[in-house]
Coordinates of C-alpha atoms and ligand atoms in Angstrom, one line a residue:
X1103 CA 41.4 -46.1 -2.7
X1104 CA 43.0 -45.8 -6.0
X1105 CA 42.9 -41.7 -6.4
X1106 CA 42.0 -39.5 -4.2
X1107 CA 39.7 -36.3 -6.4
X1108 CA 36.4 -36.2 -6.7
X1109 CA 35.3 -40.0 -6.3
X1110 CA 38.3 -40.3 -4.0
X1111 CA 37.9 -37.8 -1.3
X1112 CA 34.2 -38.1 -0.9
X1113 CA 34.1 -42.0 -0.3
X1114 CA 37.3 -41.7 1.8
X1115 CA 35.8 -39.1 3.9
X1116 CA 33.0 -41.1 4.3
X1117 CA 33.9 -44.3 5.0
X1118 CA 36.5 -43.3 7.5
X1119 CA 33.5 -41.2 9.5
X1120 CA 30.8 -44.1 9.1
X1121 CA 32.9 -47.2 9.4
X1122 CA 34.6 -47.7 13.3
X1123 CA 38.5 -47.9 13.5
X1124 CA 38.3 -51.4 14.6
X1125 CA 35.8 -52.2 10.9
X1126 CA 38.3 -51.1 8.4
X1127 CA 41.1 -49.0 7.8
X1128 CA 41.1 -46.6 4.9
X1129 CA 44.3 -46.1 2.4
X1130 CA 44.1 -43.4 -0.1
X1131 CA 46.9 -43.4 -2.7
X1132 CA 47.4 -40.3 -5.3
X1133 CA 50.3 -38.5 -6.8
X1134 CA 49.3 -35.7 -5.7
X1135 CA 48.7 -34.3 -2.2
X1136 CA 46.0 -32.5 -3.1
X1137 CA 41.9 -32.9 -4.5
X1138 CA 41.4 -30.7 -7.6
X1139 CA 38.5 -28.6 -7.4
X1140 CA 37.8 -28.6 -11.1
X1141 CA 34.9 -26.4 -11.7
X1142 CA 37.1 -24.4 -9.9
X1143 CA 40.0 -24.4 -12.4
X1144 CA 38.5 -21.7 -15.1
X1145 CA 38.0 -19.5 -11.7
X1146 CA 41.8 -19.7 -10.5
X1147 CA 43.4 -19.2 -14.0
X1148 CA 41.4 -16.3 -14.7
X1149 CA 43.0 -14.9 -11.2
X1150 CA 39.4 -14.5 -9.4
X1151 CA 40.2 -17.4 -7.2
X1152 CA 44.0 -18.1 -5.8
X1153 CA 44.9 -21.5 -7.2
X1154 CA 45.9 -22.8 -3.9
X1155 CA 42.0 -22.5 -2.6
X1156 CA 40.5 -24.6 -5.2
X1157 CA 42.9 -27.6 -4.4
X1158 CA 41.8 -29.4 -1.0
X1159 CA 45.0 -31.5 0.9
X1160 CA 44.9 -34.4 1.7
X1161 CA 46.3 -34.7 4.8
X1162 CA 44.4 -31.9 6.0
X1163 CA 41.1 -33.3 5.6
X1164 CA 41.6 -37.3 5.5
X1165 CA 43.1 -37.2 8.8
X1166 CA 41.1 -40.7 10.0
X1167 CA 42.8 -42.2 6.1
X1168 CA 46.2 -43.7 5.3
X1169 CA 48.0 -41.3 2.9
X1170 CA 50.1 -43.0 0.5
X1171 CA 52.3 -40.1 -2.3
X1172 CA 52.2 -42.2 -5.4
X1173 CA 50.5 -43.8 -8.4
X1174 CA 49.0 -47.1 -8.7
X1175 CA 50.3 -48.6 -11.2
X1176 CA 49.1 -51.9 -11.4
X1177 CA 45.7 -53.8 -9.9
X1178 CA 45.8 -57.5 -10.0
X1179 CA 42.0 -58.2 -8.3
X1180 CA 42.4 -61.9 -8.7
X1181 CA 44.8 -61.8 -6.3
X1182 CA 43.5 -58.1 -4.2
X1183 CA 46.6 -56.7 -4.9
X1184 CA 47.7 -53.6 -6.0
X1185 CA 51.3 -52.3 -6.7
X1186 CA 52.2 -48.6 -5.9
X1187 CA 55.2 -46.9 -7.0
X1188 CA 55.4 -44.4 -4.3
X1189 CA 56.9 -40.4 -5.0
X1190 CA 60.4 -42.2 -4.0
X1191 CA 61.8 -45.7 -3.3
X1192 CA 60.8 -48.8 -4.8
X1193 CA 57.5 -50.3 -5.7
X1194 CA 55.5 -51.4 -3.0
X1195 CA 52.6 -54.6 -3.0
X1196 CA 49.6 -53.5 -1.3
X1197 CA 46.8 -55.8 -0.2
X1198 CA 43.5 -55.4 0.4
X1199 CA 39.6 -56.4 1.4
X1200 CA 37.6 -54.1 -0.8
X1201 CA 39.5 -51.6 -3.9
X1202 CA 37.9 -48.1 -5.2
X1203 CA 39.3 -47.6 -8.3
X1204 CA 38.8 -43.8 -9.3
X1205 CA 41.5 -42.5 -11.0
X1206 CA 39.4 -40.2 -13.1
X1207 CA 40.6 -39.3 -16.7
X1208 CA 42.9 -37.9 -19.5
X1209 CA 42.6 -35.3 -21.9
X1210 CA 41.7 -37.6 -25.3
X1211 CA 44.3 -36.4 -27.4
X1212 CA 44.4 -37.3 -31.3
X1213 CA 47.2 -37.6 -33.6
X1214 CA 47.2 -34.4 -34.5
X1215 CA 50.7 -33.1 -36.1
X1216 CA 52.1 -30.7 -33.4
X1217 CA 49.5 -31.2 -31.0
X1218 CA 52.4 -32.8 -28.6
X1219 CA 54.5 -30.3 -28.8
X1220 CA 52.2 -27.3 -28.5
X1221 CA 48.9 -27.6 -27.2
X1222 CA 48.4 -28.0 -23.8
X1223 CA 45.3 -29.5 -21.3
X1224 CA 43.0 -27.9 -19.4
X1225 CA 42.4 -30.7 -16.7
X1226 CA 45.1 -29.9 -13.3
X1227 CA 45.9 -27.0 -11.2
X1228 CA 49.0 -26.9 -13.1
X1229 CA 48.1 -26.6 -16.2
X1230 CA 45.3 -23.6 -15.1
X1231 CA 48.5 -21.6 -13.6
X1232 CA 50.3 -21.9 -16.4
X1233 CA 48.0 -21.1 -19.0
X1234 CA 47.0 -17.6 -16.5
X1235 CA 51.1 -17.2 -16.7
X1236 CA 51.1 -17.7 -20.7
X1237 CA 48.2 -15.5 -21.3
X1238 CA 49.5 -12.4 -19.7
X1239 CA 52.9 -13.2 -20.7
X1240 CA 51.8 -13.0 -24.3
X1241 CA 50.2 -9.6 -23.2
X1242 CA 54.1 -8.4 -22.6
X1243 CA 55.0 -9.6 -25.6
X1244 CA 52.1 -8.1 -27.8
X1245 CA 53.1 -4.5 -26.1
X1246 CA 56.8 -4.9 -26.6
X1247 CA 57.1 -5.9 -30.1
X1248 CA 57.3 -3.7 -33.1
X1249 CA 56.3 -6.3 -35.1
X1250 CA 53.2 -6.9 -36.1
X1251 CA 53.6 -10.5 -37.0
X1252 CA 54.7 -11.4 -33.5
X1253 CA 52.3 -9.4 -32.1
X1254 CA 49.4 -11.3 -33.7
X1255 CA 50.8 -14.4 -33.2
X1256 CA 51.4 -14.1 -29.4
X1257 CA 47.8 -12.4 -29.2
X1258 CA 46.0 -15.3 -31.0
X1259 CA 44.7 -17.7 -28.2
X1260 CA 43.5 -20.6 -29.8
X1261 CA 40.9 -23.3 -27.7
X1262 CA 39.8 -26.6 -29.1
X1263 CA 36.4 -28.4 -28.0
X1264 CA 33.3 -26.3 -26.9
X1265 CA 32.0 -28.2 -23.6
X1266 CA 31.9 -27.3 -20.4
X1267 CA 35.5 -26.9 -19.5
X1268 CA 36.3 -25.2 -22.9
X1269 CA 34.0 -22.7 -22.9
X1270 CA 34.9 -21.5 -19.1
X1271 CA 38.0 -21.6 -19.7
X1272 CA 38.0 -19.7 -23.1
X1273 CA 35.8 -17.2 -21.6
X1274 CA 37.5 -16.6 -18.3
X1275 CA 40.9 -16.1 -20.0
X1276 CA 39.4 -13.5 -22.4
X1277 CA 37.6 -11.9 -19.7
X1278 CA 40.6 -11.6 -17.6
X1279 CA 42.6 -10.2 -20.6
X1280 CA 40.2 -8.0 -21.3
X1281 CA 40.5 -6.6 -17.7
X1282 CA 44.0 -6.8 -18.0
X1283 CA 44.3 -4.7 -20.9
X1284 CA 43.7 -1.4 -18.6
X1285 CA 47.0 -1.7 -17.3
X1286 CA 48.9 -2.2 -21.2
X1287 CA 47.8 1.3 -23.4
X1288 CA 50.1 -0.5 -26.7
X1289 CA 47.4 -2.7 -27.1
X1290 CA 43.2 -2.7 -27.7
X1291 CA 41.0 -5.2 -27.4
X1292 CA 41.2 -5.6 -31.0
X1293 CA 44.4 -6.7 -31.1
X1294 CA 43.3 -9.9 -29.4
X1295 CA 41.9 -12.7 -31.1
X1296 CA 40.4 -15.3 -28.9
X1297 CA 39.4 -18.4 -31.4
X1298 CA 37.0 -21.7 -30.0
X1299 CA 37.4 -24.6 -32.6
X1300 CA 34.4 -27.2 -32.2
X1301 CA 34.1 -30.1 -34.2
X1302 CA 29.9 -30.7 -34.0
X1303 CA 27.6 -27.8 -34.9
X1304 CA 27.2 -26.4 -31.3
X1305 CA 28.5 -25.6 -27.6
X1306 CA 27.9 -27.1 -24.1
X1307 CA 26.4 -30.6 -25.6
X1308 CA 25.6 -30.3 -21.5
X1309 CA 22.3 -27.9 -21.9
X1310 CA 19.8 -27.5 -24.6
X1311 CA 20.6 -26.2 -28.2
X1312 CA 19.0 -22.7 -27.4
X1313 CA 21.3 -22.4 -24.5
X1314 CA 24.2 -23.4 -26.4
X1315 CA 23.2 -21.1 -29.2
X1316 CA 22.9 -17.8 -26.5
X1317 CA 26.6 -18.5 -25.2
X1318 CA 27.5 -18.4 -28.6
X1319 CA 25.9 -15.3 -29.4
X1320 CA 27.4 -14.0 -26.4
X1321 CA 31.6 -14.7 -26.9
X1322 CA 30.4 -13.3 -30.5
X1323 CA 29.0 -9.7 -29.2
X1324 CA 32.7 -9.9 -27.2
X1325 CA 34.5 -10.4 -30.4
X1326 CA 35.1 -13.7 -30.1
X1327 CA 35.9 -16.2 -32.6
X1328 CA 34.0 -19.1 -32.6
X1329 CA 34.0 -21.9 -35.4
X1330 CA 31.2 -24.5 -35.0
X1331 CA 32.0 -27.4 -37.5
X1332 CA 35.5 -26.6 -37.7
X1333 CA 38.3 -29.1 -36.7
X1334 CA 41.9 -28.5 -35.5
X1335 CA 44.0 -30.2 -38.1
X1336 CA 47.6 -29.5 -37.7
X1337 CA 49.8 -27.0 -35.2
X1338 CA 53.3 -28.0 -36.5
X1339 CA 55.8 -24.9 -35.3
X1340 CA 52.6 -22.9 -33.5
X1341 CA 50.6 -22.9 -37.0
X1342 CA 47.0 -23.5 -36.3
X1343 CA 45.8 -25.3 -39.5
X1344 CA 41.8 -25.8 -39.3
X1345 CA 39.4 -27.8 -41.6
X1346 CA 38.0 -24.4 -43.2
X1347 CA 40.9 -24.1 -45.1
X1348 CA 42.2 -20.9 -42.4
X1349 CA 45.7 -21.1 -40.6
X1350 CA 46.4 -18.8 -37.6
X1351 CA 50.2 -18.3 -36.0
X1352 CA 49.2 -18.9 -32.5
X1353 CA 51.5 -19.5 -29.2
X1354 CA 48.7 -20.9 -27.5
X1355 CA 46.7 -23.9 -28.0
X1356 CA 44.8 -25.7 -25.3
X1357 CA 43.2 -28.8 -25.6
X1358 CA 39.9 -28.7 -24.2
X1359 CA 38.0 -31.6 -26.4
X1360 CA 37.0 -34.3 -24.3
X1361 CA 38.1 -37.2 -21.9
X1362 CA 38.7 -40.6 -21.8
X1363 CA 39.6 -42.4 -18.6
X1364 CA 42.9 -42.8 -16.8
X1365 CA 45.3 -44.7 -18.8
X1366 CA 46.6 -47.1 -15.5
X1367 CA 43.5 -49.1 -16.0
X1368 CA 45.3 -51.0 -18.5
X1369 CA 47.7 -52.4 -16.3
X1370 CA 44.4 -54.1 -14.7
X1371 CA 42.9 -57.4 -14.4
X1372 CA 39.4 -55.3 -14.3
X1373 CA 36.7 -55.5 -16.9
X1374 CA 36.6 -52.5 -19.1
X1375 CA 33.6 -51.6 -21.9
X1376 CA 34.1 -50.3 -25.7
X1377 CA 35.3 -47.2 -24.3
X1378 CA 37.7 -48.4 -21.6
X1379 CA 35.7 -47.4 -18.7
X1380 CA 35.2 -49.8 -16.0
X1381 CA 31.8 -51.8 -16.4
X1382 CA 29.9 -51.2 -13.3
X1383 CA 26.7 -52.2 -11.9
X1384 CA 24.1 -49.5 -10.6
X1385 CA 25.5 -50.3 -7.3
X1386 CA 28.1 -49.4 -8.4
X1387 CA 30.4 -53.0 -8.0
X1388 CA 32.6 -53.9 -10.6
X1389 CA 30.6 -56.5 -12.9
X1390 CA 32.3 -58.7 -15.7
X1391 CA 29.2 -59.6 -17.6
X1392 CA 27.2 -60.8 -15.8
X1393 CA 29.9 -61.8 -12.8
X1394 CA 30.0 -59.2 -9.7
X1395 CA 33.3 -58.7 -8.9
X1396 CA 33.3 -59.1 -5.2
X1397 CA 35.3 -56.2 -3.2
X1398 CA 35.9 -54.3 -6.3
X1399 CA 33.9 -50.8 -7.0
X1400 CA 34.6 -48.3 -9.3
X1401 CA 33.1 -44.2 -9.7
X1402 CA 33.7 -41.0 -12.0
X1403 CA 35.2 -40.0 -14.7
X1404 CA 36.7 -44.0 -15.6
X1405 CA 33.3 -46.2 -15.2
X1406 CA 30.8 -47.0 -17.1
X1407 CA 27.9 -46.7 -14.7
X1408 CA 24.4 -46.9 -16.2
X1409 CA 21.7 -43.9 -15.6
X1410 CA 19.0 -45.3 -14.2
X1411 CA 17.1 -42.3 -14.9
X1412 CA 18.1 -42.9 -18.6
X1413 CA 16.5 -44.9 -21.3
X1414 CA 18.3 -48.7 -20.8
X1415 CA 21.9 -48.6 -22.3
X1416 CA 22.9 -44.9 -20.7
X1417 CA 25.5 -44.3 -19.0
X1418 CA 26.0 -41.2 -16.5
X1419 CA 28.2 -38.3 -17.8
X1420 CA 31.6 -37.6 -16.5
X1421 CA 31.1 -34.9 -14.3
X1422 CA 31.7 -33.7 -10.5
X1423 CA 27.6 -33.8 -10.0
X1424 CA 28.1 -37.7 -10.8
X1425 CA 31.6 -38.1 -9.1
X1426 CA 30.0 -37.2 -5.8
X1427 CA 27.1 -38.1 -5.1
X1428 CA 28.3 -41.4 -6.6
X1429 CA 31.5 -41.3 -4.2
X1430 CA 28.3 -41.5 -1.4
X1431 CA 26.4 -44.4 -2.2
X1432 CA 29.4 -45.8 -2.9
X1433 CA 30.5 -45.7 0.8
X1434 CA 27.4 -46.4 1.9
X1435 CA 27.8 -49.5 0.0
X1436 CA 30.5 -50.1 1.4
X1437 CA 29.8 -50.5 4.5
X1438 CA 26.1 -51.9 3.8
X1439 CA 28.4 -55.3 2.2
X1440 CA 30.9 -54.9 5.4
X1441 CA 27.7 -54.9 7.8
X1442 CA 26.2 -58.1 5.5
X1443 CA 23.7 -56.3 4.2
X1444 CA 22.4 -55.7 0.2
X1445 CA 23.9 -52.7 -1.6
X1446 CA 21.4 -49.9 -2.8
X1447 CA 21.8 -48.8 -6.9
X1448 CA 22.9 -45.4 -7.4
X1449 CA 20.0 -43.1 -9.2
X1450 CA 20.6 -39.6 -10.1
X1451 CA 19.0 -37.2 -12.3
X1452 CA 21.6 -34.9 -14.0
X1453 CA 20.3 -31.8 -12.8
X1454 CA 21.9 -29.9 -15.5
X1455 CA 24.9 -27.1 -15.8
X1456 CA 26.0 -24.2 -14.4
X1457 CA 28.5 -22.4 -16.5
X1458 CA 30.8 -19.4 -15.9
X1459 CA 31.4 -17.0 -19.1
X1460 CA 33.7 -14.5 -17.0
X1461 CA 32.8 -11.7 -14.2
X1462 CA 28.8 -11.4 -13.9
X1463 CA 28.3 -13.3 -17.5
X1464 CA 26.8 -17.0 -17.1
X1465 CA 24.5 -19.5 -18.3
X1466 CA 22.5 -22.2 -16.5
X1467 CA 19.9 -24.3 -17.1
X1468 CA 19.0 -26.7 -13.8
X1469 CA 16.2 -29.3 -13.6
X1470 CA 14.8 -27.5 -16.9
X1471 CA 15.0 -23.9 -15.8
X1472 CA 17.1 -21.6 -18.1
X1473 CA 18.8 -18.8 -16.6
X1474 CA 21.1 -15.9 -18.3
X1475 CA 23.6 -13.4 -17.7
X1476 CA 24.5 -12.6 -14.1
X1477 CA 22.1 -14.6 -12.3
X1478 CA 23.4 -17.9 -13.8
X1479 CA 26.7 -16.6 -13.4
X1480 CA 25.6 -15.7 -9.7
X1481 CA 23.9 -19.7 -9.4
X1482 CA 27.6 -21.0 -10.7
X1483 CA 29.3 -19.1 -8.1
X1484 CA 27.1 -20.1 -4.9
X1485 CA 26.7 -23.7 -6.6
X1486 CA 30.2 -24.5 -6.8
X1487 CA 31.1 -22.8 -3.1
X1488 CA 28.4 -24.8 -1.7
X1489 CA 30.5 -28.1 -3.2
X1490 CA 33.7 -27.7 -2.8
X1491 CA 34.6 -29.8 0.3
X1492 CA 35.1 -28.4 3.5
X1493 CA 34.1 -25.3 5.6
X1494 CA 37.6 -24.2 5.4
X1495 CA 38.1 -24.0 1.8
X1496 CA 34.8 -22.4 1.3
X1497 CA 35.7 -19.8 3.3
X1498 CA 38.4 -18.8 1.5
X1499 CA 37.6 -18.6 -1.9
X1500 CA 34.2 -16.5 -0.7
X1501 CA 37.2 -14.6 0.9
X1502 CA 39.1 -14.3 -2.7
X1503 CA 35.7 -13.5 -3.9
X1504 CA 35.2 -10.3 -2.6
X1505 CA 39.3 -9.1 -2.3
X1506 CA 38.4 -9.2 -6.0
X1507 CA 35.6 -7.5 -5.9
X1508 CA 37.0 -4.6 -4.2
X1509 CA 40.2 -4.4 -5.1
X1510 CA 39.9 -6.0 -8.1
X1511 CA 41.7 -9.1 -9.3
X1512 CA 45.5 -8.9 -9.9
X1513 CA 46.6 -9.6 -13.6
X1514 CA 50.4 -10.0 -13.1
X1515 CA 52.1 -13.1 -14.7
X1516 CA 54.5 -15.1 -12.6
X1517 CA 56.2 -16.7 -15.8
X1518 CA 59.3 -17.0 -13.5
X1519 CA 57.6 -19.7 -11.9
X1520 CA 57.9 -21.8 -15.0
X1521 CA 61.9 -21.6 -14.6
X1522 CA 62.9 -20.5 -11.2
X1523 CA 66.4 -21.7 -11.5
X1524 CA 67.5 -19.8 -14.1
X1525 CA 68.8 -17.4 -12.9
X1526 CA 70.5 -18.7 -10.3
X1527 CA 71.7 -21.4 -12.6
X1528 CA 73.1 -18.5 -14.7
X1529 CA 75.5 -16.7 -11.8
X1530 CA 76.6 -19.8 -10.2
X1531 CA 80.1 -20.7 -11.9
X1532 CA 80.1 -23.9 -13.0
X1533 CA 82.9 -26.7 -11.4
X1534 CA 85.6 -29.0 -13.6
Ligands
FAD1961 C1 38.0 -27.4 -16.3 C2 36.9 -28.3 -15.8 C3 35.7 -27.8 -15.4 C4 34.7 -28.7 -15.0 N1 33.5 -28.2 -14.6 C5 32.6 -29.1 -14.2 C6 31.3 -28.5 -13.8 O1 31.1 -27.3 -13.8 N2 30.4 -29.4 -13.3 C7 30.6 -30.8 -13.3 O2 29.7 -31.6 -12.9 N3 31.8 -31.3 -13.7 C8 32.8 -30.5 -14.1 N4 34.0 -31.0 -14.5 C9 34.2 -32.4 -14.6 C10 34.6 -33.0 -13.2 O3 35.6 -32.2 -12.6 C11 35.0 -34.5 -13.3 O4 33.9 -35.2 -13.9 C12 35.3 -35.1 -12.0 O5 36.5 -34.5 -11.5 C13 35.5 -36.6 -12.0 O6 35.9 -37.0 -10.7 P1 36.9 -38.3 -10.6 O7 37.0 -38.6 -9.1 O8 36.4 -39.4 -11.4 O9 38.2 -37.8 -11.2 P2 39.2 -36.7 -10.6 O10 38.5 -35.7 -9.8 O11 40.0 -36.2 -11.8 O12 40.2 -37.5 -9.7 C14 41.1 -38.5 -10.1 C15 42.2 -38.6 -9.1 O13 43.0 -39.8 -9.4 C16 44.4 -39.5 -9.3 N5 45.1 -40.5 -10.1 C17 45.2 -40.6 -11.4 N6 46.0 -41.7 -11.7 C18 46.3 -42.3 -10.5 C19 47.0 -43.5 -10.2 N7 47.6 -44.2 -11.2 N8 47.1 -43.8 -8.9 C20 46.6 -43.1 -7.9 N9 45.8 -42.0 -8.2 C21 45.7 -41.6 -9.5 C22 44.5 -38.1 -9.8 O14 45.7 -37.5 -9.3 C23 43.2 -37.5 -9.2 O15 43.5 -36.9 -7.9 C24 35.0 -30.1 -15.0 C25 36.2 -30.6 -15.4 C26 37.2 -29.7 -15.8 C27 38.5 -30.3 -16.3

């Protein structure tokens, strides 16, 4: 099992409950020792959800699978082999029977001057704690300084790409700001300037136009700033440059326009399509043109894997709603070829999105119905906890839930987090 999130930790869970010890033994390799959660992600950086709760271990909850810390970083089918460069030590061949490749995706980045050194994604647990960290840090700053200059640059929050994950993100973040701002009287709400940079002419591509249009109008009543048509062309020194001719001094600049999948899959010997997804078959086996590549299946965010419930030519989205139920057949599949019989084609309907816009604000719009306001927020919420894997983990963020609802949710940044030896570094005499 080549990644261990959403495709990952579905089909390994599965397999190793349906197929006997003595049928197949399941190895799960990742970097991480954890599933990301990442609906979830909006959620824990706006401090509603602890981060650690929207993250699943591994070794908690594959306990029949084979854990191995590292990264494939090399697949050579012909030969069922893949090569694994483990957290430490040397590279290590494994073989195998059957391969899941599902190492998700990226962030799709473009050469934009500065982008590199400035902006930052929106796709880990990491990058969600950091950017709850930054946020509130810049709050600290924009109370401390007597200048207004640095004030408006630290307060300017600047989000690129207007689907899903941007729009939650952007949202949460401003909402938790907002909330924060009780606690900092140096500052208003109108000192903040929370900017959403989209290249097409509308939000959440996910849901129909008037849905997208009503989200708009929303983070507009809440002052946001929101430019449809606009593209992010430079950020050289923190300088947000955009195609309407405006520039904005900004510390903050997160990348939130689209993914593209994992860049191992180069280092394969698997067929790949225009957008260097893996070409997959309904059933979802690895196909090279017309060839099934036998023992070799692929899922998620990095195949191509057409929509049956499409016109011909359609591929499913990236998205968890995919990822998972995918991760199922896939298993199933499995252990259908294992058992010698025919594999069944995978056939969802996207049942549409749920998105979060901050505390009690939402939009929704499932199998055609459009909801609004706190009721779609209130379908995101009991949606999401209903997916997240395991009894365990849903307990605890219901618990985080309504700690936050009572006691409201803490807005303290934990910047030393970033740079915990400092300090220490700083005391310690140095030697020779
Ligand atoms: C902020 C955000 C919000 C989202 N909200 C929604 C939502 O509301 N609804 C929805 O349907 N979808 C949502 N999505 C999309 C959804 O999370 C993805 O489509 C889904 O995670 C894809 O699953 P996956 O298994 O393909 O990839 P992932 O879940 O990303 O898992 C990939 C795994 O592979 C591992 N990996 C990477 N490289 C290697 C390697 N070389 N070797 C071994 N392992 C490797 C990674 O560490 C990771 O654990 C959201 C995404 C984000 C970022």
């Amino acid at each position: 099992m080549v990644g261990a999130g959403h495709v990952g930790l579905y089909a390994a869970l599965r397999l190793s409950r349906k197929l006997r010890a003595r049928e197949a033994e399941v190895t799960v390799v990742d970097p991480q020792p954890h599933m990301t959660y990442q609906p979830f992600l909006p959620e824990a950086s706006a401090g509603n959800i602890s981060p650690r709760h929207s993250v699943v271990p591994l070794r908690r909850e594959l306990k029949r699978c084979k854990i191995v810390s590292g990264a494939v970083t090399r697949i050579e089918h012909s030969r069922k082999t893949a090569t694994v460069q483990p957290i430490i030590g040397p590279p290590l061949e494994i073989e195998y029977d059957q391969i899941i490749v599902a190492p998700g995706s990226v962030s799709r980045t473009l050469p934009i001057p500065g982008l590199r050194e400035h902006g930052i994604g929106f796709k880990t647990i990491g990058e969600a704690i950091f950017l709850r960290n930054h946020v509130l840090d810049r709050l600290d700053v924009g109370a401390a300084t007597t200048d207004p200059g640095t004030r408006r640059r630290a307060l300017t929050f600047v989000f690129v790409g207007g689907g899903y994950a941007g729009i939650e993100a952007l949202a949460e973040m401003e909402d938790m700001a907002r909330d924060a701002l009780k606690y900092y009287p140096e500052l208003t709400v109108a000192d903040m300037h929370w900017v959403l940079v989209e290249a097409t002419q509308r939000v959440l591509p996910e849901v129909d136009r008037d849905m997208g249009a009503y989200t708009v109008q929303q983070l507009l009543k809440r002052g946001l700033d929101i430019r449809l048509d606009t593209r992010l062309e430079s950020c050289v020194d923190g300088v947000v440059k955009l195609s309407d001719g405006d520039s904005l001094p900004s510390d903050t600049i997160v990348w939130t326009a689209g993914v593209k999948p994992a860049p191992m899959l180069d280092d394969t010997d698997l067929p790949r399509d225009d957008k260097r997804r893996v070409t997959c078959l309904p059933t979802l086996q690895v196909v090279d043109g017309d060839k099934v590549l036998e023992g070799a299946w692929s899922a998620g965010d990095c195949a191509a894997v057409p929509d049956l419930t499409g016109p011909p030519g359609t591929y499913c989205s990236p998205s968890a709603q995919h990822a998972v139920r995918q991760a199922v057949r896939m298993a199933d599949n499995i252990r259908a070829v294992i058992r010698g019989k025919e594999p069944v084609p995978y056939k969802h309907k996207h049942a549409g999105s749920v998105a979060s816009l901050g505390l009690h604000k939402g939009v929704a719009q499932v199998y055609g119905v459009k909801l609004k306001g706190p009721i779609a927020w209130f379908m995101h919420r009991t949606y999401h906890v209903s997916r997240i894997p395991s009894f365990n983990r849903k307990v605890r963020v219901v618990i985080d839930w309504t700690l936050a609802f009572f006691l409201r949710r803490e807005v303290v940044a934990l910047g030393q987090l970033h740079d915990p030896r400092e300090e220490f570094t700083e005391v310690t005499p140095r030697v020779g």
